[in-house]
């Protein structure tokens, strides 16, 4: 219900295509109350906006992630970007793409050995995404990898995607996979992205990466994301490249729609 300008209470007028809302989290077919959005829709928007802002500013609980990985017998490295704090990170994206001096020194002091894959976990723009999804995604991915030589898992505070190239190069990795919190949307404050680079090095162009996006409960499921990542890793090793030259041949969406039947795709028929 919504209040009219003259104090009368007006009912919500629904929209005829509101059945499409069950196929998406997007704010569509919200109806109207007089000349305005219904109060419920406005409040939902305000809540989603607050959740997105909270996700951006949430501190990365690196201690908990580090402890959980070590409890599973995995070696870790704790690193930081050149951004000294969250404010600098948000205002200077370039600082988030490079390691700070202490982290570079720590990597330089390690014995360099050739490895097939370096996994980098960075808070990015949503530490919430890392807290919820990074650990199960790593477990599901490692369960699929057979015969891959792995670097210690790097945990990076205030990191952006390109920082994985510097880390992968320093660790002598043939390939790097960066798990990072994506920019929150107004229905997805916990979306995780995966960025894959072959032959990582500082200055690598974005066109040389592959991206798997929207890893979350209401998006791409953990198991599906791990399967997609495993396939891309195998193809990258076979072709020795990533980016525009590496195509994802898995049609997960088509398979999901086929399994769901007409109910999964409104284009196939009315509900």
mmCIF file of C-alpha atoms in Angstrom:
data_model
loop_
_atom_site.group_PDB
_atom_site.id
_atom_site.type_symbol
_atom_site.label_atom_id
_atom_site.label_comp_id
_atom_site.label_asym_id
_atom_site.label_seq_id
_atom_site.Cartn_x
_atom_site.Cartn_y
_atom_site.Cartn_z
ATOM 1 C CA UNK A 1 0.000 0.000 0.000
ATOM 2 C CA UNK A 2 1.097 3.550 -0.627
ATOM 3 C CA UNK A 3 -0.177 6.955 0.438
ATOM 4 C CA UNK A 4 -1.545 9.345 -2.155
ATOM 5 C CA UNK A 5 -0.676 13.050 -2.096
ATOM 6 C CA UNK A 6 -4.087 13.956 -0.620
ATOM 7 C CA UNK A 7 -3.799 11.460 2.219
ATOM 8 C CA UNK A 8 -5.868 8.702 0.651
ATOM 9 C CA UNK A 9 -4.511 5.146 0.664
ATOM 10 C CA UNK A 10 -4.060 3.723 -2.823
ATOM 11 C CA UNK A 11 -3.780 0.017 -3.622
ATOM 12 C CA UNK A 12 -0.769 -1.389 -5.425
ATOM 13 C CA UNK A 13 -1.433 -1.826 -9.129
ATOM 14 C CA UNK A 14 0.359 -4.984 -10.337
ATOM 15 C CA UNK A 15 1.971 -5.321 -13.765
ATOM 16 C CA UNK A 16 0.936 -8.043 -16.183
ATOM 17 C CA UNK A 17 4.455 -9.347 -16.746
ATOM 18 C CA UNK A 18 5.250 -9.816 -13.059
ATOM 19 C CA UNK A 19 5.457 -13.609 -13.580
ATOM 20 C CA UNK A 20 8.939 -13.009 -15.011
ATOM 21 C CA UNK A 21 10.186 -12.043 -11.549
ATOM 22 C CA UNK A 22 10.549 -15.681 -10.583
ATOM 23 C CA UNK A 23 13.283 -16.026 -13.212
ATOM 24 C CA UNK A 24 15.511 -13.198 -11.993
ATOM 25 C CA UNK A 25 16.643 -11.169 -8.990
ATOM 26 C CA UNK A 26 16.422 -8.015 -11.106
ATOM 27 C CA UNK A 27 13.945 -5.369 -9.988
ATOM 28 C CA UNK A 28 11.313 -5.724 -12.669
ATOM 29 C CA UNK A 29 7.498 -5.545 -12.692
ATOM 30 C CA UNK A 30 7.356 -3.970 -9.236
ATOM 31 C CA UNK A 31 3.924 -2.477 -9.782
ATOM 32 C CA UNK A 32 2.932 1.027 -8.778
ATOM 33 C CA UNK A 33 0.990 2.835 -6.093
ATOM 34 C CA UNK A 34 -0.450 5.957 -7.649
ATOM 35 C CA UNK A 35 2.491 7.581 -9.420
ATOM 36 C CA UNK A 36 5.143 5.943 -7.270
ATOM 37 C CA UNK A 37 6.749 2.624 -6.544
ATOM 38 C CA UNK A 38 5.092 0.588 -3.795
ATOM 39 C CA UNK A 39 6.549 1.236 -0.361
ATOM 40 C CA UNK A 40 7.768 -2.358 -0.079
ATOM 41 C CA UNK A 41 9.778 -2.027 -3.295
ATOM 42 C CA UNK A 42 11.359 1.205 -2.090
ATOM 43 C CA UNK A 43 12.313 -0.341 1.242
ATOM 44 C CA UNK A 44 13.749 -3.421 -0.474
ATOM 45 C CA UNK A 45 15.890 -1.161 -2.659
ATOM 46 C CA UNK A 46 17.161 0.763 0.380
ATOM 47 C CA UNK A 47 18.076 -2.478 2.152
ATOM 48 C CA UNK A 48 19.899 -3.826 -0.928
ATOM 49 C CA UNK A 49 21.821 -0.562 -1.275
ATOM 50 C CA UNK A 50 22.883 -0.728 2.369
ATOM 51 C CA UNK A 51 23.977 -4.358 1.973
ATOM 52 C CA UNK A 52 26.085 -3.447 -1.070
ATOM 53 C CA UNK A 53 27.789 -0.599 0.812
ATOM 54 C CA UNK A 54 28.419 -2.851 3.815
ATOM 55 C CA UNK A 55 29.982 -5.500 1.571
ATOM 56 C CA UNK A 56 32.402 -2.972 0.071
ATOM 57 C CA UNK A 57 33.570 -1.773 3.483
ATOM 58 C CA UNK A 58 33.533 -5.101 5.337
ATOM 59 C CA UNK A 59 36.983 -5.996 6.674
ATOM 60 C CA UNK A 60 38.634 -9.097 5.243
ATOM 61 C CA UNK A 61 38.790 -11.770 7.959
ATOM 62 C CA UNK A 62 42.109 -13.072 6.708
ATOM 63 C CA UNK A 63 42.834 -14.847 10.004
ATOM 64 C CA UNK A 64 39.762 -17.075 9.675
ATOM 65 C CA UNK A 65 40.431 -17.942 6.017
ATOM 66 C CA UNK A 66 44.097 -18.613 6.757
ATOM 67 C CA UNK A 67 43.264 -20.890 9.689
ATOM 68 C CA UNK A 68 40.626 -22.798 7.706
ATOM 69 C CA UNK A 69 43.017 -23.466 4.820
ATOM 70 C CA UNK A 70 45.816 -24.563 7.137
ATOM 71 C CA UNK A 71 43.395 -26.872 8.970
ATOM 72 C CA UNK A 72 42.938 -28.633 5.623
ATOM 73 C CA UNK A 73 46.680 -29.097 5.242
ATOM 74 C CA UNK A 74 47.158 -26.282 2.726
ATOM 75 C CA UNK A 75 50.142 -23.946 2.797
ATOM 76 C CA UNK A 76 49.353 -20.223 2.699
ATOM 77 C CA UNK A 77 51.051 -16.874 2.169
ATOM 78 C CA UNK A 78 49.709 -13.646 3.652
ATOM 79 C CA UNK A 79 50.314 -10.586 1.510
ATOM 80 C CA UNK A 80 49.122 -7.004 1.144
ATOM 81 C CA UNK A 81 48.686 -4.647 -1.755
ATOM 82 C CA UNK A 82 50.264 -1.213 -1.900
ATOM 83 C CA UNK A 83 46.971 0.343 -0.731
ATOM 84 C CA UNK A 84 47.580 1.250 2.932
ATOM 85 C CA UNK A 85 43.891 1.291 3.910
ATOM 86 C CA UNK A 86 40.379 0.863 2.524
ATOM 87 C CA UNK A 87 39.959 4.506 1.614
ATOM 88 C CA UNK A 88 43.135 4.469 -0.476
ATOM 89 C CA UNK A 89 42.114 1.172 -2.030
ATOM 90 C CA UNK A 90 38.785 2.570 -3.209
ATOM 91 C CA UNK A 91 40.244 5.842 -4.484
ATOM 92 C CA UNK A 92 43.442 4.452 -6.046
ATOM 93 C CA UNK A 93 42.739 1.248 -8.001
ATOM 94 C CA UNK A 94 46.365 1.205 -9.191
ATOM 95 C CA UNK A 95 47.603 0.614 -5.628
ATOM 96 C CA UNK A 96 45.469 -2.499 -5.337
ATOM 97 C CA UNK A 97 47.120 -4.012 -8.414
ATOM 98 C CA UNK A 98 50.627 -4.149 -6.946
ATOM 99 C CA UNK A 99 52.100 -5.637 -3.787
ATOM 100 C CA UNK A 100 53.548 -3.520 -1.031
ATOM 101 C CA UNK A 101 57.298 -3.558 -0.355
ATOM 102 C CA UNK A 102 57.095 -6.057 2.502
ATOM 103 C CA UNK A 103 55.095 -8.530 0.429
ATOM 104 C CA UNK A 104 57.448 -8.240 -2.549
ATOM 105 C CA UNK A 105 60.392 -8.820 -0.237
ATOM 106 C CA UNK A 106 58.707 -11.870 1.297
ATOM 107 C CA UNK A 107 58.135 -13.410 -2.120
ATOM 108 C CA UNK A 108 61.645 -12.539 -3.301
ATOM 109 C CA UNK A 109 63.076 -14.319 -0.251
ATOM 110 C CA UNK A 110 61.320 -17.580 -1.067
ATOM 111 C CA UNK A 111 63.025 -20.336 -3.006
ATOM 112 C CA UNK A 112 61.530 -20.076 -6.484
ATOM 113 C CA UNK A 113 60.301 -23.376 -7.898
ATOM 114 C CA UNK A 114 58.241 -24.010 -10.978
ATOM 115 C CA UNK A 115 54.604 -24.777 -10.221
ATOM 116 C CA UNK A 116 51.598 -25.284 -12.433
ATOM 117 C CA UNK A 117 49.063 -23.187 -10.558
ATOM 118 C CA UNK A 118 48.993 -20.392 -8.023
ATOM 119 C CA UNK A 119 45.665 -19.650 -6.337
ATOM 120 C CA UNK A 120 45.279 -16.100 -5.078
ATOM 121 C CA UNK A 121 42.431 -15.094 -2.752
ATOM 122 C CA UNK A 122 41.798 -11.346 -2.569
ATOM 123 C CA UNK A 123 39.073 -9.427 -0.777
ATOM 124 C CA UNK A 124 38.423 -7.140 -3.746
ATOM 125 C CA UNK A 125 35.199 -5.158 -3.441
ATOM 126 C CA UNK A 126 33.367 -7.755 -1.362
ATOM 127 C CA UNK A 127 35.113 -9.559 1.445
ATOM 128 C CA UNK A 128 31.695 -11.070 2.150
ATOM 129 C CA UNK A 129 31.969 -13.071 -1.080
ATOM 130 C CA UNK A 130 35.329 -14.456 0.016
ATOM 131 C CA UNK A 131 34.073 -15.320 3.494
ATOM 132 C CA UNK A 132 31.117 -17.256 2.069
ATOM 133 C CA UNK A 133 32.454 -18.901 -1.069
ATOM 134 C CA UNK A 134 36.264 -18.992 -1.300
ATOM 135 C CA UNK A 135 36.882 -22.022 0.904
ATOM 136 C CA UNK A 136 34.252 -24.351 -0.635
ATOM 137 C CA UNK A 137 35.328 -23.254 -4.119
ATOM 138 C CA UNK A 138 38.968 -24.032 -3.397
ATOM 139 C CA UNK A 139 38.024 -27.437 -1.982
ATOM 140 C CA UNK A 140 35.837 -28.281 -4.982
ATOM 141 C CA UNK A 141 38.558 -27.177 -7.399
ATOM 142 C CA UNK A 142 41.430 -29.006 -5.717
ATOM 143 C CA UNK A 143 39.351 -32.193 -5.676
ATOM 144 C CA UNK A 144 39.333 -32.022 -9.487
ATOM 145 C CA UNK A 145 43.026 -31.277 -9.990
ATOM 146 C CA UNK A 146 45.196 -34.324 -10.502
ATOM 147 C CA UNK A 147 48.926 -34.026 -11.033
ATOM 148 C CA UNK A 148 49.019 -30.242 -10.769
ATOM 149 C CA UNK A 149 51.931 -28.758 -8.830
ATOM 150 C CA UNK A 150 50.488 -26.048 -6.608
ATOM 151 C CA UNK A 151 52.014 -22.951 -5.062
ATOM 152 C CA UNK A 152 51.007 -21.913 -1.548
ATOM 153 C CA UNK A 153 47.623 -20.209 -1.567
ATOM 154 C CA UNK A 154 48.179 -16.453 -1.415
ATOM 155 C CA UNK A 155 45.786 -14.415 0.738
ATOM 156 C CA UNK A 156 45.852 -10.741 -0.207
ATOM 157 C CA UNK A 157 44.374 -7.795 1.662
ATOM 158 C CA UNK A 158 43.178 -4.808 -0.401
ATOM 159 C CA UNK A 159 43.885 -6.651 -3.637
ATOM 160 C CA UNK A 160 42.596 -6.219 -7.186
ATOM 161 C CA UNK A 161 42.638 -8.698 -10.063
ATOM 162 C CA UNK A 162 45.998 -7.736 -11.579
ATOM 163 C CA UNK A 163 47.854 -8.340 -8.326
ATOM 164 C CA UNK A 164 47.621 -12.050 -9.125
ATOM 165 C CA UNK A 165 49.980 -11.569 -12.078
ATOM 166 C CA UNK A 166 52.725 -10.193 -9.852
ATOM 167 C CA UNK A 167 52.221 -12.989 -7.334
ATOM 168 C CA UNK A 168 52.094 -15.722 -9.976
ATOM 169 C CA UNK A 169 55.262 -14.433 -11.596
ATOM 170 C CA UNK A 170 57.093 -14.245 -8.268
ATOM 171 C CA UNK A 171 56.025 -17.804 -7.399
ATOM 172 C CA UNK A 172 57.118 -19.187 -10.763
ATOM 173 C CA UNK A 173 53.595 -20.320 -11.621
ATOM 174 C CA UNK A 174 52.623 -21.258 -15.151
ATOM 175 C CA UNK A 175 49.056 -20.163 -14.399
ATOM 176 C CA UNK A 176 47.311 -18.091 -11.749
ATOM 177 C CA UNK A 177 43.672 -18.156 -10.628
ATOM 178 C CA UNK A 178 42.513 -15.118 -8.668
ATOM 179 C CA UNK A 179 39.438 -15.558 -6.472
ATOM 180 C CA UNK A 180 38.137 -12.099 -5.675
ATOM 181 C CA UNK A 181 35.048 -10.376 -4.316
ATOM 182 C CA UNK A 182 33.226 -8.667 -7.166
ATOM 183 C CA UNK A 183 31.652 -5.216 -7.098
ATOM 184 C CA UNK A 184 28.341 -5.728 -5.248
ATOM 185 C CA UNK A 185 25.137 -5.319 -7.194
ATOM 186 C CA UNK A 186 21.820 -4.376 -5.666
ATOM 187 C CA UNK A 187 20.824 -8.031 -5.479
ATOM 188 C CA UNK A 188 24.257 -9.637 -5.141
ATOM 189 C CA UNK A 189 26.483 -8.318 -2.326
ATOM 190 C CA UNK A 190 28.356 -11.646 -2.113
ATOM 191 C CA UNK A 191 29.298 -12.366 -5.733
ATOM 192 C CA UNK A 192 32.727 -13.948 -6.243
ATOM 193 C CA UNK A 193 34.734 -13.782 -9.461
ATOM 194 C CA UNK A 194 37.552 -16.006 -10.749
ATOM 195 C CA UNK A 195 40.216 -14.599 -13.087
ATOM 196 C CA UNK A 196 42.559 -16.970 -14.878
ATOM 197 C CA UNK A 197 45.890 -15.931 -16.454
ATOM 198 C CA UNK A 198 48.463 -18.087 -18.252
ATOM 199 C CA UNK A 199 52.116 -17.042 -17.920
ATOM 200 C CA UNK A 200 51.297 -14.338 -15.332
ATOM 201 C CA UNK A 201 53.506 -11.278 -15.302
ATOM 202 C CA UNK A 202 53.278 -7.654 -14.292
ATOM 203 C CA UNK A 203 51.574 -5.596 -16.975
ATOM 204 C CA UNK A 204 49.549 -8.443 -18.469
ATOM 205 C CA UNK A 205 46.601 -7.091 -20.463
ATOM 206 C CA UNK A 206 43.038 -7.799 -19.372
ATOM 207 C CA UNK A 207 42.439 -9.438 -22.759
ATOM 208 C CA UNK A 208 44.839 -12.188 -21.683
ATOM 209 C CA UNK A 209 42.543 -13.320 -18.838
ATOM 210 C CA UNK A 210 39.444 -15.491 -18.613
ATOM 211 C CA UNK A 211 36.723 -14.652 -16.109
ATOM 212 C CA UNK A 212 34.146 -16.780 -14.327
ATOM 213 C CA UNK A 213 31.674 -14.441 -12.675
ATOM 214 C CA UNK A 214 28.729 -14.405 -10.287
ATOM 215 C CA UNK A 215 29.765 -17.369 -8.137
ATOM 216 C CA UNK A 216 27.181 -17.415 -5.332
ATOM 217 C CA UNK A 217 24.146 -19.315 -4.154
ATOM 218 C CA UNK A 218 21.740 -17.374 -6.387
ATOM 219 C CA UNK A 219 24.136 -17.323 -9.340
ATOM 220 C CA UNK A 220 26.715 -19.858 -10.518
ATOM 221 C CA UNK A 221 26.832 -22.667 -7.960
ATOM 222 C CA UNK A 222 30.139 -23.656 -6.351
ATOM 223 C CA UNK A 223 30.305 -27.081 -7.997
ATOM 224 C CA UNK A 224 29.499 -25.657 -11.431
ATOM 225 C CA UNK A 225 32.119 -22.919 -10.991
ATOM 226 C CA UNK A 226 34.760 -25.462 -9.948
ATOM 227 C CA UNK A 227 33.930 -27.609 -12.979
ATOM 228 C CA UNK A 228 34.176 -24.608 -15.296
ATOM 229 C CA UNK A 229 37.472 -23.546 -13.726
ATOM 230 C CA UNK A 230 38.898 -27.058 -14.024
ATOM 231 C CA UNK A 231 37.986 -27.223 -17.708
ATOM 232 C CA UNK A 232 39.527 -23.819 -18.411
ATOM 233 C CA UNK A 233 42.678 -24.799 -16.545
ATOM 234 C CA UNK A 234 42.993 -27.986 -18.568
ATOM 235 C CA UNK A 235 42.454 -26.105 -21.825
ATOM 236 C CA UNK A 236 44.881 -23.364 -20.802
ATOM 237 C CA UNK A 237 47.591 -25.915 -20.060
ATOM 238 C CA UNK A 238 46.955 -27.699 -23.358
ATOM 239 C CA UNK A 239 46.950 -24.507 -25.443
ATOM 240 C CA UNK A 240 49.349 -22.590 -23.178
ATOM 241 C CA UNK A 241 47.230 -19.454 -23.247
ATOM 242 C CA UNK A 242 44.268 -17.710 -21.675
ATOM 243 C CA UNK A 243 42.167 -14.736 -22.668
ATOM 244 C CA UNK A 244 40.554 -14.101 -26.026
ATOM 245 C CA UNK A 245 42.265 -17.156 -27.504
ATOM 246 C CA UNK A 246 40.690 -19.520 -24.962
ATOM 247 C CA UNK A 247 36.974 -20.178 -25.324
ATOM 248 C CA UNK A 248 34.773 -21.756 -22.684
ATOM 249 C CA UNK A 249 33.088 -24.642 -24.488
ATOM 250 C CA UNK A 250 30.947 -25.699 -21.519
ATOM 251 C CA UNK A 251 27.307 -24.730 -22.001
ATOM 252 C CA UNK A 252 26.259 -24.858 -18.363
ATOM 253 C CA UNK A 253 23.252 -22.609 -18.885
ATOM 254 C CA UNK A 254 21.795 -24.768 -21.636
ATOM 255 C CA UNK A 255 22.296 -27.890 -19.538
ATOM 256 C CA UNK A 256 20.611 -26.277 -16.550
ATOM 257 C CA UNK A 257 17.641 -25.178 -18.643
ATOM 258 C CA UNK A 258 17.284 -28.622 -20.154
ATOM 259 C CA UNK A 259 17.261 -30.170 -16.694
ATOM 260 C CA UNK A 260 14.698 -27.628 -15.448
ATOM 261 C CA UNK A 261 12.412 -27.940 -18.479
ATOM 262 C CA UNK A 262 10.212 -25.069 -19.668
ATOM 263 C CA UNK A 263 9.997 -23.746 -16.107
ATOM 264 C CA UNK A 264 13.642 -22.662 -16.337
ATOM 265 C CA UNK A 265 13.282 -20.453 -19.424
ATOM 266 C CA UNK A 266 10.377 -18.076 -19.922
ATOM 267 C CA UNK A 267 11.251 -17.830 -23.638
ATOM 268 C CA UNK A 268 10.175 -21.431 -24.105
ATOM 269 C CA UNK A 269 6.584 -20.796 -23.080
ATOM 270 C CA UNK A 270 4.289 -19.039 -20.680
ATOM 271 C CA UNK A 271 4.179 -20.327 -17.104
#
